[in-house]
Amino acid sequence: MAEEYDLVVLGGGTGGYVAAVRASQLGLKTAIVESGKLGGTCLHKGCIPSKALLRSAEVFKQTKEADSFGIETSEPTLNFFKVQERKQSIIDTLHQGVQGLMKKGKIDVYEGFGRILGPSIFSPSAGTISVELNNGEENPMLIPKNVLVATGSSPRTLPGLDVDEQYVMTSDEALSMQELPNSIVIVGGGVIGIEWASMLADFGVEVTVLEYLDRILPTEDKEVSKEMTRLMKKKGIKIVTGAKVMPETLKKEDGIEIQAERKGENQTYTADRMLVSVGRSPNVKNIGLENTDIETENGAIKTNQYYQTKESHIYAIGDVIGGMQLAHVASHEGIIAVEHMAGENPMPMDMEQVPSCIYSNPEVSSVGLTEEQAKEQGYEVKTGKFSFKAIGKALVQGETDGFVKIVANKENDDLLGVHMVGPHVTDMISEAGLAKVLDATPWEVAHSIHPHPTLSEVMGEAALAVDGKQIHG
Ligand SMILES: Cc1cc2nc3c(=O)[nH]c(=O)nc-3n(C[C@H](O)[C@H](O)[C@H](O)COP(=O)(O)OP(=O)(O)OC[C@H]3O[C@@H](n4cnc5c(N)ncnc54)[C@H](O)[C@@H]3O)c2cc1C
């Protein structure tokens, strides 16, 4: 069987399915090949399940603290089975939604593993795609004018810290734990490591984070890392930075024991389980890149600003091209790629306008340059910082930890970066994102009226603070 298409998308994650929807809106005859489940990592093993668990952890913690709001309850108990059930029902609802979008867009879905066979007489530019169907039926051949590779990424582990069924896991296995451990060692203090540390600590697990670098969340502004270290320690999490984990020392018996070298000394850590969160590797294996001229760098597919690979009719987007491995980046890249192949004139993405978020408790978000990056790039900077402690709504909410920090160019007042720690800052960062897109100055941000009492007032105050004009602090 052979079927012709304007576009075949390899991988139905956030990047792939959004691109397919846009392609169908543009009138392209589109197929999507997905070896697992439509929705990909984000829906089944990433953003959504982890946020569902984080929300349960937050409610558990808040219920324990209800007394401080004048609500007296007996000590809450955790039913982790129900927590997992709730997570799964959210995934199922959204999964149905994505399937519905494919039907609505008349997008053909092939459930199987797709491989690029290389240019052929049928498809001299984009290459035929073979699909190994999950149900074992005869493999169809797809003949596309364009291909979009959106095969995503998989958890990386350290040699020697291989995943097993009992003790060592990555976020993939952790998401489907049926029981919580009493204690855990988390290797890696990046975004995923800190989300898990925060969640598990709120569920009552004893958490140790071992981070190789000298601070957790090393891609965030230094002041954000410092504040988050303080706040995570306040939760009872043990944070060990500058810790070089030695996989060869791992022992597993009724739990794990591992050593890490720190300041020239070996220290031993023990726990019931270990979570390895040391990044993700692009999924480039077995997808047929060797049949093409496509180039990779550090394991990720190389593209231009419209996401064309070396083969101009084969595009690649999302986690498989590396960079900021985020769902909203993948989907935006997918839209740009599809519009470009359809002959539109899309605006390339400016990575300095991409917000990134960490859904720990409290949350972290940022857009643009950190103060250190701005200085490294030669800017003379001025900064404004405002704490949630002086924001009425934060007191009302009972969540006063954190701040907003704005980094601006001293020379022309350009907004260079915004960094937030605190309640609901993953929702509030969109204002800063819009300000970046519109090239607003802190003065303009401050003169957009922030309603009272809202958490968003912290943004107006931080913008005023850039020139020392904040009102409440
Ligand atoms: C624990 C965790 C939490 C996260 N939280 C967030 C968050 O809060 N916000 C955020 O923005 N990002 C988050 N991310 C990152 C986010 O999930 C990814 O950036 C996003 O899923 C990337 O989308 P993608 O389409 O590139 O790839 P994926 O979502 O990985 O989708 C790729 C799809 O391709 C399929 N596939 C692979 N190879 C083939 C093949 N040869 N043929 C057919 N199908 C194939 C896979 O089965 C998969 O479904 C999180 C990630 C993890 C692991």
Short mmCIF file of C-alpha atoms and ligand atoms in Angstrom, two decimals:
data_model
loop_
_atom_site.label_atom_id
_atom_site.label_comp_id
_atom_site.label_asym_id
_atom_site.label_seq_id
_atom_site.Cartn_x
_atom_site.Cartn_y
_atom_site.Cartn_z
CA MET A 1 0.00 0.00 0.00
CA ALA A 2 1.33 3.48 -0.87
CA GLU A 3 -0.38 6.79 -0.12
CA GLU A 4 0.65 10.28 -1.24
CA TYR A 5 0.65 13.27 1.09
CA ASP A 6 1.69 16.93 1.09
CA LEU A 7 3.10 16.36 4.57
CA VAL A 8 3.96 13.38 6.74
CA VAL A 9 4.72 14.19 10.38
CA LEU A 10 6.92 11.68 12.22
CA GLY A 11 5.86 11.80 15.87
CA GLY A 12 2.54 12.96 17.33
CA GLY A 13 3.78 14.83 20.42
CA THR A 14 3.00 18.47 21.15
CA GLY A 15 5.20 19.64 18.29
CA GLY A 16 3.97 17.08 15.76
CA TYR A 17 0.22 17.18 16.35
CA VAL A 18 0.06 20.98 16.51
CA ALA A 19 2.03 21.17 13.25
CA ALA A 20 -0.40 18.67 11.67
CA VAL A 21 -3.40 20.78 12.71
CA ARG A 22 -1.83 23.93 11.23
CA ALA A 23 -0.97 22.02 8.04
CA SER A 24 -4.57 20.89 7.67
CA GLN A 25 -5.77 24.50 8.19
CA LEU A 26 -3.45 25.50 5.34
CA GLY A 27 -5.05 22.88 3.09
CA LEU A 28 -2.15 20.37 3.11
CA LYS A 29 -3.07 16.69 2.86
CA THR A 30 -1.45 15.50 6.08
CA ALA A 31 -0.61 12.25 7.84
CA ILE A 32 0.91 11.75 11.26
CA VAL A 33 2.84 8.65 12.33
CA GLU A 34 2.96 7.95 16.06
CA SER A 35 4.58 4.90 17.61
CA GLY A 36 3.20 5.50 21.10
CA LYS A 37 0.25 7.72 21.91
CA LEU A 38 -0.85 11.00 20.32
CA GLY A 39 0.13 13.81 22.68
CA GLY A 40 3.64 12.41 23.20
CA THR A 41 5.86 13.05 26.18
CA CYS A 42 4.13 16.23 27.31
CA LEU A 43 0.70 14.64 27.62
CA HIS A 44 1.64 11.14 28.78
CA LYS A 45 5.04 11.36 30.51
CA GLY A 46 5.80 15.04 31.03
CA CYS A 47 4.02 18.35 31.51
CA ILE A 48 0.49 17.17 32.25
CA PRO A 49 1.03 14.14 34.52
CA SER A 50 3.76 15.90 36.49
CA LYS A 51 1.59 18.99 36.99
CA ALA A 52 -1.36 16.83 38.04
CA LEU A 53 0.81 15.19 40.73
CA LEU A 54 2.25 18.56 41.77
CA ARG A 55 -1.28 19.92 42.23
CA SER A 56 -2.23 16.99 44.47
CA ALA A 57 0.93 17.59 46.51
CA GLU A 58 0.02 21.28 46.82
CA VAL A 59 -3.52 20.48 47.99
CA PHE A 60 -2.14 17.96 50.51
CA LYS A 61 0.26 20.56 51.90
CA GLN A 62 -2.39 23.29 51.97
CA THR A 63 -4.83 21.00 53.77
CA LYS A 64 -2.18 20.34 56.43
CA GLU A 65 -1.80 24.11 56.80
CA ALA A 66 -5.55 24.84 56.76
CA ASP A 67 -5.41 25.70 60.44
CA SER A 68 -3.57 28.93 59.62
CA PHE A 69 -6.63 30.00 57.58
CA GLY A 70 -8.92 29.34 60.52
CA ILE A 71 -10.09 25.98 59.24
CA GLU A 72 -9.71 23.15 61.68
CA THR A 73 -9.51 19.65 60.21
CA SER A 74 -8.12 16.36 61.33
CA GLU A 75 -4.71 15.40 59.93
CA PRO A 76 -5.23 14.64 56.19
CA THR A 77 -4.20 11.25 54.84
CA LEU A 78 -2.82 10.65 51.40
CA ASN A 79 -4.46 8.16 49.05
CA PHE A 80 -1.78 7.94 46.37
CA PHE A 81 -3.83 5.49 44.32
CA LYS A 82 -6.51 8.20 43.92
CA VAL A 83 -3.83 10.79 43.15
CA GLN A 84 -2.70 8.59 40.26
CA GLU A 85 -6.29 7.97 39.15
CA ARG A 86 -6.95 11.72 38.96
CA LYS A 87 -3.74 12.20 36.96
CA GLN A 88 -4.78 9.49 34.50
CA SER A 89 -8.28 10.88 34.01
CA ILE A 90 -6.82 14.29 33.09
CA ILE A 91 -4.49 12.60 30.58
CA ASP A 92 -7.37 10.56 29.12
CA THR A 93 -9.54 13.67 28.65
CA LEU A 94 -6.78 15.54 26.87
CA HIS A 95 -5.81 12.46 24.81
CA GLN A 96 -9.38 12.23 23.53
CA GLY A 97 -9.18 15.93 22.69
CA VAL A 98 -6.07 15.43 20.54
CA GLN A 99 -7.65 12.45 18.76
CA GLY A 100 -10.68 14.64 18.07
CA LEU A 101 -8.46 17.35 16.60
CA MET A 102 -6.98 14.81 14.16
CA LYS A 103 -10.46 13.77 13.02
CA LYS A 104 -11.63 17.37 12.70
CA GLY A 105 -8.57 18.23 10.59
CA LYS A 106 -9.00 15.08 8.44
CA ILE A 107 -5.45 14.10 9.36
CA ASP A 108 -4.64 10.43 8.75
CA VAL A 109 -3.11 8.83 11.84
CA TYR A 110 -0.79 5.81 11.41
CA GLU A 111 -0.12 3.99 14.68
CA GLY A 112 3.38 2.68 14.23
CA PHE A 113 7.08 3.49 13.97
CA GLY A 114 8.04 5.64 10.98
CA ARG A 115 11.36 5.58 9.15
CA ILE A 116 12.69 7.75 6.32
CA LEU A 117 13.82 5.53 3.47
CA GLY A 118 15.52 8.32 1.56
CA PRO A 119 14.78 9.90 -1.79
CA SER A 120 13.05 7.64 -4.34
CA ILE A 121 11.55 8.07 -7.80
CA PHE A 122 8.20 8.56 -6.07
CA SER A 123 9.44 11.19 -3.64
CA PRO A 124 12.76 12.54 -4.94
CA SER A 125 12.93 15.44 -2.49
CA ALA A 126 11.41 14.33 0.83
CA GLY A 127 11.97 10.59 0.78
CA THR A 128 9.47 7.79 1.22
CA ILE A 129 8.38 6.90 4.75
CA SER A 130 7.82 3.31 5.80
CA VAL A 131 5.62 2.63 8.79
CA GLU A 132 5.97 -0.46 10.95
CA LEU A 133 2.42 -0.69 12.22
CA ASN A 134 1.88 -1.48 15.93
CA ASN A 135 -0.86 -3.98 15.04
CA GLY A 136 1.49 -6.05 12.88
CA GLU A 137 -0.41 -5.41 9.64
CA GLU A 138 1.46 -4.88 6.37
CA ASN A 139 3.73 -1.83 6.55
CA PRO A 140 2.32 1.05 4.52
CA MET A 141 4.56 3.33 2.43
CA LEU A 142 3.85 7.03 2.60
CA ILE A 143 4.97 9.27 -0.22
CA PRO A 144 5.17 12.84 1.01
CA LYS A 145 6.13 16.15 -0.59
CA ASN A 146 7.43 17.24 2.81
CA VAL A 147 8.40 15.47 6.03
CA LEU A 148 8.41 16.94 9.53
CA VAL A 149 10.54 15.02 12.03
CA ALA A 150 9.08 15.56 15.51
CA THR A 151 10.26 12.41 17.28
CA GLY A 152 11.01 14.15 20.60
CA SER A 153 13.44 12.97 23.27
CA SER A 154 13.96 10.31 25.94
CA PRO A 155 15.35 10.51 29.47
CA ARG A 156 19.13 10.37 29.70
CA THR A 157 20.76 8.31 32.45
CA LEU A 158 24.34 8.10 33.65
CA PRO A 159 26.31 4.95 32.75
CA GLY A 160 25.98 2.70 35.78
CA LEU A 161 22.73 4.28 36.96
CA ASP A 162 20.54 2.17 34.73
CA VAL A 163 16.83 2.10 35.30
CA ASP A 164 15.56 -1.02 37.06
CA GLU A 165 12.13 -2.05 38.24
CA GLN A 166 12.75 -1.41 41.90
CA TYR A 167 15.26 1.24 42.84
CA VAL A 168 16.53 3.48 40.04
CA MET A 169 14.12 5.43 37.85
CA THR A 170 13.82 8.38 35.51
CA SER A 171 10.79 10.66 35.37
CA ASP A 172 9.12 8.10 33.04
CA GLU A 173 8.96 5.45 35.76
CA ALA A 174 8.48 7.93 38.62
CA LEU A 175 5.25 9.21 37.07
CA SER A 176 3.63 5.82 37.40
CA MET A 177 4.86 4.89 40.89
CA GLN A 178 2.01 3.23 42.70
CA GLU A 179 3.44 3.93 46.13
CA LEU A 180 5.60 6.75 47.42
CA PRO A 181 8.99 5.89 48.90
CA ASN A 182 9.83 7.21 52.37
CA SER A 183 13.04 8.73 51.05
CA ILE A 184 14.63 9.48 47.71
CA VAL A 185 17.92 10.68 46.23
CA ILE A 186 17.42 12.85 43.15
CA VAL A 187 20.46 13.07 40.88
CA GLY A 188 20.26 16.43 39.07
CA GLY A 189 18.94 19.75 40.35
CA GLY A 190 17.60 21.07 37.04
CA VAL A 191 13.98 21.78 36.16
CA ILE A 192 12.66 18.21 36.33
CA GLY A 193 14.74 17.34 39.43
CA ILE A 194 13.47 20.37 41.35
CA GLU A 195 9.83 19.86 40.33
CA TRP A 196 10.07 16.29 41.66
CA ALA A 197 11.94 17.37 44.80
CA SER A 198 9.29 19.96 45.61
CA MET A 199 6.38 17.60 44.89
CA LEU A 200 7.77 14.66 46.85
CA ALA A 201 8.70 16.85 49.82
CA ASP A 202 5.13 18.24 49.85
CA PHE A 203 3.86 14.65 49.86
CA GLY A 204 6.04 14.02 52.93
CA VAL A 205 8.97 12.16 51.32
CA GLU A 206 12.49 12.79 52.65
CA VAL A 207 14.36 14.25 49.65
CA THR A 208 18.07 14.72 48.88
CA VAL A 209 19.11 16.50 45.67
CA LEU A 210 22.64 15.89 44.37
CA GLU A 211 23.66 18.56 41.83
CA TYR A 212 27.01 18.52 40.03
CA LEU A 213 27.20 22.28 39.44
CA ASP A 214 27.58 24.88 42.17
CA ARG A 215 23.86 25.76 42.20
CA ILE A 216 20.48 24.23 41.49
CA LEU A 217 18.51 25.53 38.48
CA PRO A 218 21.79 26.62 36.87
CA THR A 219 20.13 28.13 33.78
CA GLU A 220 18.11 30.58 35.88
CA ASP A 221 19.27 33.95 37.21
CA LYS A 222 21.67 33.48 40.15
CA GLU A 223 19.32 35.26 42.56
CA VAL A 224 16.54 32.84 41.55
CA SER A 225 18.77 29.81 42.25
CA LYS A 226 19.71 31.26 45.63
CA GLU A 227 16.09 31.95 46.60
CA MET A 228 14.98 28.51 45.44
CA THR A 229 17.78 26.84 47.41
CA ARG A 230 16.56 28.68 50.50
CA LEU A 231 12.92 27.81 49.88
CA MET A 232 13.57 24.15 49.04
CA LYS A 233 15.69 23.81 52.20
CA LYS A 234 12.84 25.43 54.16
CA LYS A 235 10.65 22.54 52.94
CA GLY A 236 13.18 20.13 54.42
CA ILE A 237 14.87 19.14 51.16
CA LYS A 238 18.58 18.43 51.49
CA ILE A 239 20.38 20.21 48.64
CA VAL A 240 23.96 19.18 47.93
CA THR A 241 25.70 21.16 45.19
CA GLY A 242 29.14 20.54 43.70
CA ALA A 243 28.40 16.82 44.14
CA LYS A 244 29.94 14.47 41.58
CA VAL A 245 27.89 11.30 41.81
CA MET A 246 30.00 8.13 41.41
CA PRO A 247 27.76 5.55 39.67
CA GLU A 248 30.28 2.77 40.32
CA THR A 249 29.58 3.07 44.07
CA LEU A 250 25.84 2.37 43.70
CA LYS A 251 24.63 -0.42 45.97
CA LYS A 252 21.08 -1.74 45.93
CA GLU A 253 19.71 -3.70 48.87
CA ASP A 254 16.54 -2.67 50.65
CA GLY A 255 17.09 0.74 49.09
CA ILE A 256 20.02 2.47 47.46
CA GLU A 257 23.37 3.70 48.69
CA ILE A 258 25.59 5.93 46.55
CA GLN A 259 28.66 8.05 47.00
CA ALA A 260 29.34 11.49 45.63
CA GLU A 261 32.63 13.35 45.64
CA ARG A 262 32.39 16.81 47.08
CA LYS A 263 35.27 19.16 47.81
CA GLY A 264 37.70 16.24 47.53
CA GLU A 265 35.81 14.01 49.94
CA ASN A 266 33.51 11.08 49.27
CA GLN A 267 30.13 11.31 50.95
CA THR A 268 27.55 8.53 51.17
CA TYR A 269 23.83 9.00 50.59
CA THR A 270 21.12 6.42 51.24
CA ALA A 271 17.42 6.32 50.38
CA ASP A 272 14.60 3.98 49.40
CA ARG A 273 14.82 4.98 45.73
CA MET A 274 16.78 7.09 43.27
CA LEU A 275 15.50 9.40 40.53
CA VAL A 276 17.96 10.26 37.78
CA SER A 277 17.10 13.57 36.12
CA VAL A 278 20.14 14.58 34.11
CA GLY A 279 18.55 15.76 30.87
CA ARG A 280 17.00 14.24 27.77
CA SER A 281 18.47 12.89 24.52
CA PRO A 282 16.92 13.59 21.10
CA ASN A 283 15.20 10.54 19.52
CA VAL A 284 17.25 10.12 16.33
CA LYS A 285 17.89 6.38 16.41
CA ASN A 286 16.37 4.13 13.73
CA ILE A 287 14.42 6.92 12.03
CA GLY A 288 16.45 6.62 8.84
CA LEU A 289 18.68 9.70 9.05
CA GLU A 290 21.47 7.62 7.51
CA ASN A 291 19.40 7.48 4.29
CA THR A 292 19.54 11.28 4.03
CA ASP A 293 22.06 14.14 4.17
CA ILE A 294 20.58 15.39 7.45
CA GLU A 295 23.24 16.54 9.91
CA THR A 296 23.24 16.24 13.69
CA GLU A 297 25.16 18.10 16.36
CA ASN A 298 25.52 16.70 19.90
CA GLY A 299 22.89 14.15 18.96
CA ALA A 300 20.29 16.74 17.87
CA ILE A 301 19.14 17.37 14.29
CA LYS A 302 20.56 20.60 12.80
CA THR A 303 18.10 22.98 11.12
CA ASN A 304 17.88 26.56 9.88
CA GLN A 305 15.54 29.18 11.36
CA TYR A 306 12.56 27.73 9.45
CA TYR A 307 13.46 24.24 10.75
CA GLN A 308 14.63 22.90 7.39
CA THR A 309 17.34 20.26 7.67
CA LYS A 310 20.12 19.85 5.11
CA GLU A 311 17.39 18.16 3.01
CA SER A 312 15.20 21.18 2.31
CA HIS A 313 11.93 19.19 2.17
CA ILE A 314 12.61 17.46 5.48
CA TYR A 315 11.99 19.71 8.45
CA ALA A 316 12.64 18.94 12.14
CA ILE A 317 11.22 20.55 15.27
CA GLY A 318 10.84 20.14 19.02
CA ASP A 319 13.02 18.17 21.43
CA VAL A 320 14.71 16.27 18.58
CA ILE A 321 16.49 19.50 17.54
CA GLY A 322 17.69 20.23 21.10
CA GLY A 323 17.80 23.79 22.44
CA MET A 324 14.99 24.73 24.84
CA GLN A 325 13.20 21.38 25.21
CA LEU A 326 9.76 22.76 26.04
CA ALA A 327 6.29 21.91 24.79
CA HIS A 328 5.39 25.47 23.75
CA VAL A 329 8.69 25.74 21.87
CA ALA A 330 7.98 22.49 19.99
CA SER A 331 4.49 23.58 18.95
CA HIS A 332 5.59 27.07 17.89
CA GLU A 333 8.44 25.60 15.86
CA GLY A 334 5.95 23.20 14.26
CA ILE A 335 3.71 26.07 13.16
CA ILE A 336 6.65 28.03 11.69
CA ALA A 337 7.92 24.94 9.82
CA VAL A 338 4.53 24.11 8.32
CA GLU A 339 3.80 27.71 7.31
CA HIS A 340 7.20 27.87 5.64
CA MET A 341 6.65 24.66 3.66
CA ALA A 342 3.22 25.98 2.62
CA GLY A 343 4.88 29.07 1.11
CA GLU A 344 3.81 31.51 3.85
CA ASN A 345 6.28 33.95 5.32
CA PRO A 346 6.44 33.07 9.05
CA MET A 347 8.46 35.15 11.49
CA PRO A 348 11.39 33.15 12.89
CA MET A 349 11.27 32.55 16.63
CA ASP A 350 13.33 34.74 18.96
CA MET A 351 14.44 32.46 21.81
CA GLU A 352 14.80 35.51 24.07
CA GLN A 353 11.02 35.86 23.91
CA VAL A 354 10.32 32.30 25.04
CA PRO A 355 9.12 32.00 28.64
CA SER A 356 10.24 29.01 30.66
CA CYS A 357 8.52 27.74 33.78
CA ILE A 358 9.18 25.44 36.73
CA TYR A 359 6.07 24.19 38.52
CA SER A 360 7.63 23.61 41.93
CA ASN A 361 5.99 25.11 44.99
CA PRO A 362 6.65 28.04 44.86
CA GLU A 363 6.88 28.32 41.09
CA VAL A 364 9.68 29.82 38.98
CA SER A 365 9.42 31.51 35.59
CA SER A 366 11.59 33.65 33.35
CA VAL A 367 11.90 35.22 29.95
CA GLY A 368 14.93 36.80 28.29
CA LEU A 369 18.41 37.30 29.67
CA THR A 370 19.55 36.70 33.23
CA GLU A 371 21.55 39.50 34.81
CA GLU A 372 24.74 37.47 34.30
CA GLN A 373 23.99 36.76 30.63
CA ALA A 374 23.18 40.44 29.98
CA LYS A 375 26.51 41.51 31.49
CA GLU A 376 28.39 38.83 29.55
CA GLN A 377 26.81 40.19 26.37
CA GLY A 378 28.23 43.62 27.19
CA TYR A 379 25.09 45.39 28.40
CA GLU A 380 25.28 47.91 31.19
CA VAL A 381 22.31 46.81 33.24
CA LYS A 382 19.96 48.21 35.83
CA THR A 383 17.67 45.92 37.81
CA GLY A 384 14.45 46.25 39.76
CA LYS A 385 13.32 43.67 42.30
CA PHE A 386 10.14 43.48 44.30
CA SER A 387 9.12 40.94 46.93
CA PHE A 388 5.74 39.24 47.24
CA LYS A 389 5.91 40.07 50.99
CA ALA A 390 4.60 43.59 50.28
CA ILE A 391 1.81 42.45 47.93
CA GLY A 392 -1.61 42.38 49.61
CA LYS A 393 -2.98 39.49 47.55
CA ALA A 394 0.06 37.34 48.38
CA LEU A 395 -0.69 37.83 52.08
CA VAL A 396 -4.35 37.00 51.46
CA GLN A 397 -3.27 33.82 49.67
CA GLY A 398 -0.83 32.98 52.44
CA GLU A 399 1.99 32.74 49.86
CA THR A 400 4.51 35.52 50.34
CA ASP A 401 7.76 33.80 49.36
CA GLY A 402 9.57 34.99 46.25
CA PHE A 403 10.04 38.05 44.10
CA VAL A 404 10.06 39.47 40.58
CA LYS A 405 13.34 40.77 39.19
CA ILE A 406 13.57 42.86 36.03
CA VAL A 407 16.80 43.31 34.10
CA ALA A 408 16.93 46.38 31.80
CA ASN A 409 19.47 48.06 29.55
CA LYS A 410 20.78 51.16 31.33
CA GLU A 411 21.53 52.87 28.05
CA ASN A 412 18.10 52.76 26.37
CA ASP A 413 15.71 51.24 28.94
CA ASP A 414 15.12 48.08 26.86
CA LEU A 415 13.67 45.19 28.84
CA LEU A 416 16.29 42.43 28.75
CA GLY A 417 14.86 39.81 31.09
CA VAL A 418 12.26 39.09 33.75
CA HIS A 419 12.72 36.48 36.49
CA MET A 420 10.08 35.35 38.94
CA VAL A 421 9.82 33.10 42.00
CA GLY A 422 6.51 32.89 43.81
CA PRO A 423 2.83 32.02 43.68
CA HIS A 424 1.31 31.61 40.20
CA VAL A 425 4.34 33.12 38.47
CA THR A 426 4.05 30.55 35.66
CA ASP A 427 0.80 32.30 34.69
CA MET A 428 2.17 35.80 35.30
CA ILE A 429 5.23 35.42 33.05
CA SER A 430 3.03 35.90 29.96
CA GLU A 431 2.80 39.63 30.72
CA ALA A 432 6.59 39.80 30.60
CA GLY A 433 6.58 37.72 27.41
CA LEU A 434 4.20 40.15 25.73
CA ALA A 435 6.30 43.09 26.95
CA LYS A 436 9.36 41.48 25.30
CA VAL A 437 7.50 40.90 22.01
CA LEU A 438 6.26 44.50 21.99
CA ASP A 439 9.70 45.76 22.97
CA ALA A 440 8.23 47.55 25.99
CA THR A 441 10.36 49.38 28.53
CA PRO A 442 9.93 48.87 32.29
CA TRP A 443 8.27 52.33 32.33
CA GLU A 444 5.61 51.07 29.91
CA VAL A 445 5.12 47.88 31.96
CA ALA A 446 4.63 49.98 35.10
CA HIS A 447 2.13 52.23 33.33
CA SER A 448 -0.04 49.32 32.31
CA ILE A 449 -2.49 49.39 35.23
CA HIS A 450 -2.26 46.33 37.46
CA PRO A 451 -5.55 45.70 39.27
CA HIS A 452 -5.64 45.67 43.08
CA PRO A 453 -5.46 43.37 44.90
CA THR A 454 -3.73 40.94 42.52
CA LEU A 455 -0.46 39.07 42.49
CA SER A 456 0.30 40.85 39.20
CA GLU A 457 0.95 44.08 41.10
CA VAL A 458 4.41 42.68 41.87
CA MET A 459 5.26 43.07 38.17
CA GLY A 460 4.27 46.77 38.15
CA GLU A 461 6.24 47.41 41.34
CA ALA A 462 9.33 45.58 40.03
CA ALA A 463 9.14 47.65 36.84
CA LEU A 464 8.98 50.86 38.92
CA ALA A 465 11.86 49.56 41.05
CA VAL A 466 14.14 49.56 38.00
CA ASP A 467 14.32 53.35 38.45
CA GLY A 468 13.89 53.31 42.23
CA LYS A 469 10.23 54.46 42.01
CA GLN A 470 8.46 51.50 43.67
CA ILE A 471 5.64 52.55 45.95
CA HIS A 472 5.29 49.80 48.54
CA GLY A 473 8.88 48.99 49.34
C1 LIG B 1 8.71 15.09 33.50
C2 LIG B 1 8.64 16.13 32.42
C3 LIG B 1 7.95 17.30 32.66
C4 LIG B 1 7.87 18.27 31.66
N1 LIG B 1 7.18 19.41 31.93
C5 LIG B 1 7.09 20.37 30.99
C6 LIG B 1 6.34 21.54 31.23
O1 LIG B 1 5.75 21.71 32.29
N2 LIG B 1 6.28 22.47 30.25
C7 LIG B 1 6.93 22.32 29.05
O2 LIG B 1 6.85 23.20 28.20
N3 LIG B 1 7.64 21.20 28.80
C8 LIG B 1 7.73 20.23 29.73
N4 LIG B 1 8.42 19.08 29.45
C9 LIG B 1 9.07 18.95 28.14
C10 LIG B 1 8.05 18.58 27.08
O3 LIG B 1 7.38 17.39 27.44
C11 LIG B 1 8.74 18.41 25.73
O4 LIG B 1 9.50 19.56 25.45
C12 LIG B 1 7.74 18.20 24.62
O5 LIG B 1 6.98 17.04 24.85
C13 LIG B 1 8.46 18.09 23.26
O6 LIG B 1 7.53 17.84 22.26
P1 LIG B 1 7.95 17.05 20.94
O7 LIG B 1 6.73 17.07 20.08
O8 LIG B 1 9.21 17.59 20.41
O9 LIG B 1 8.28 15.57 21.40
P2 LIG B 1 7.48 14.49 22.23
O10 LIG B 1 6.39 15.07 23.03
O11 LIG B 1 8.51 13.68 22.92
O12 LIG B 1 6.77 13.62 21.10
C14 LIG B 1 7.48 12.83 20.22
C15 LIG B 1 6.58 11.69 19.81
O13 LIG B 1 7.18 11.02 18.73
C16 LIG B 1 6.94 9.63 18.85
N5 LIG B 1 7.97 8.97 18.05
C17 LIG B 1 9.30 8.94 18.26
N6 LIG B 1 9.92 8.33 17.23
C18 LIG B 1 8.95 7.97 16.35
C19 LIG B 1 8.97 7.33 15.09
N7 LIG B 1 10.10 6.96 14.52
N8 LIG B 1 7.78 7.11 14.47
C20 LIG B 1 6.61 7.50 15.06
N9 LIG B 1 6.55 8.12 16.23
C21 LIG B 1 7.71 8.36 16.87
C22 LIG B 1 7.01 9.37 20.34
O14 LIG B 1 6.27 8.22 20.69
C23 LIG B 1 6.37 10.64 20.90
O15 LIG B 1 4.98 10.48 21.11
C24 LIG B 1 8.50 18.07 30.42
C25 LIG B 1 9.18 16.88 30.16
C26 LIG B 1 9.24 15.92 31.14
C27 LIG B 1 9.95 14.64 30.85
#
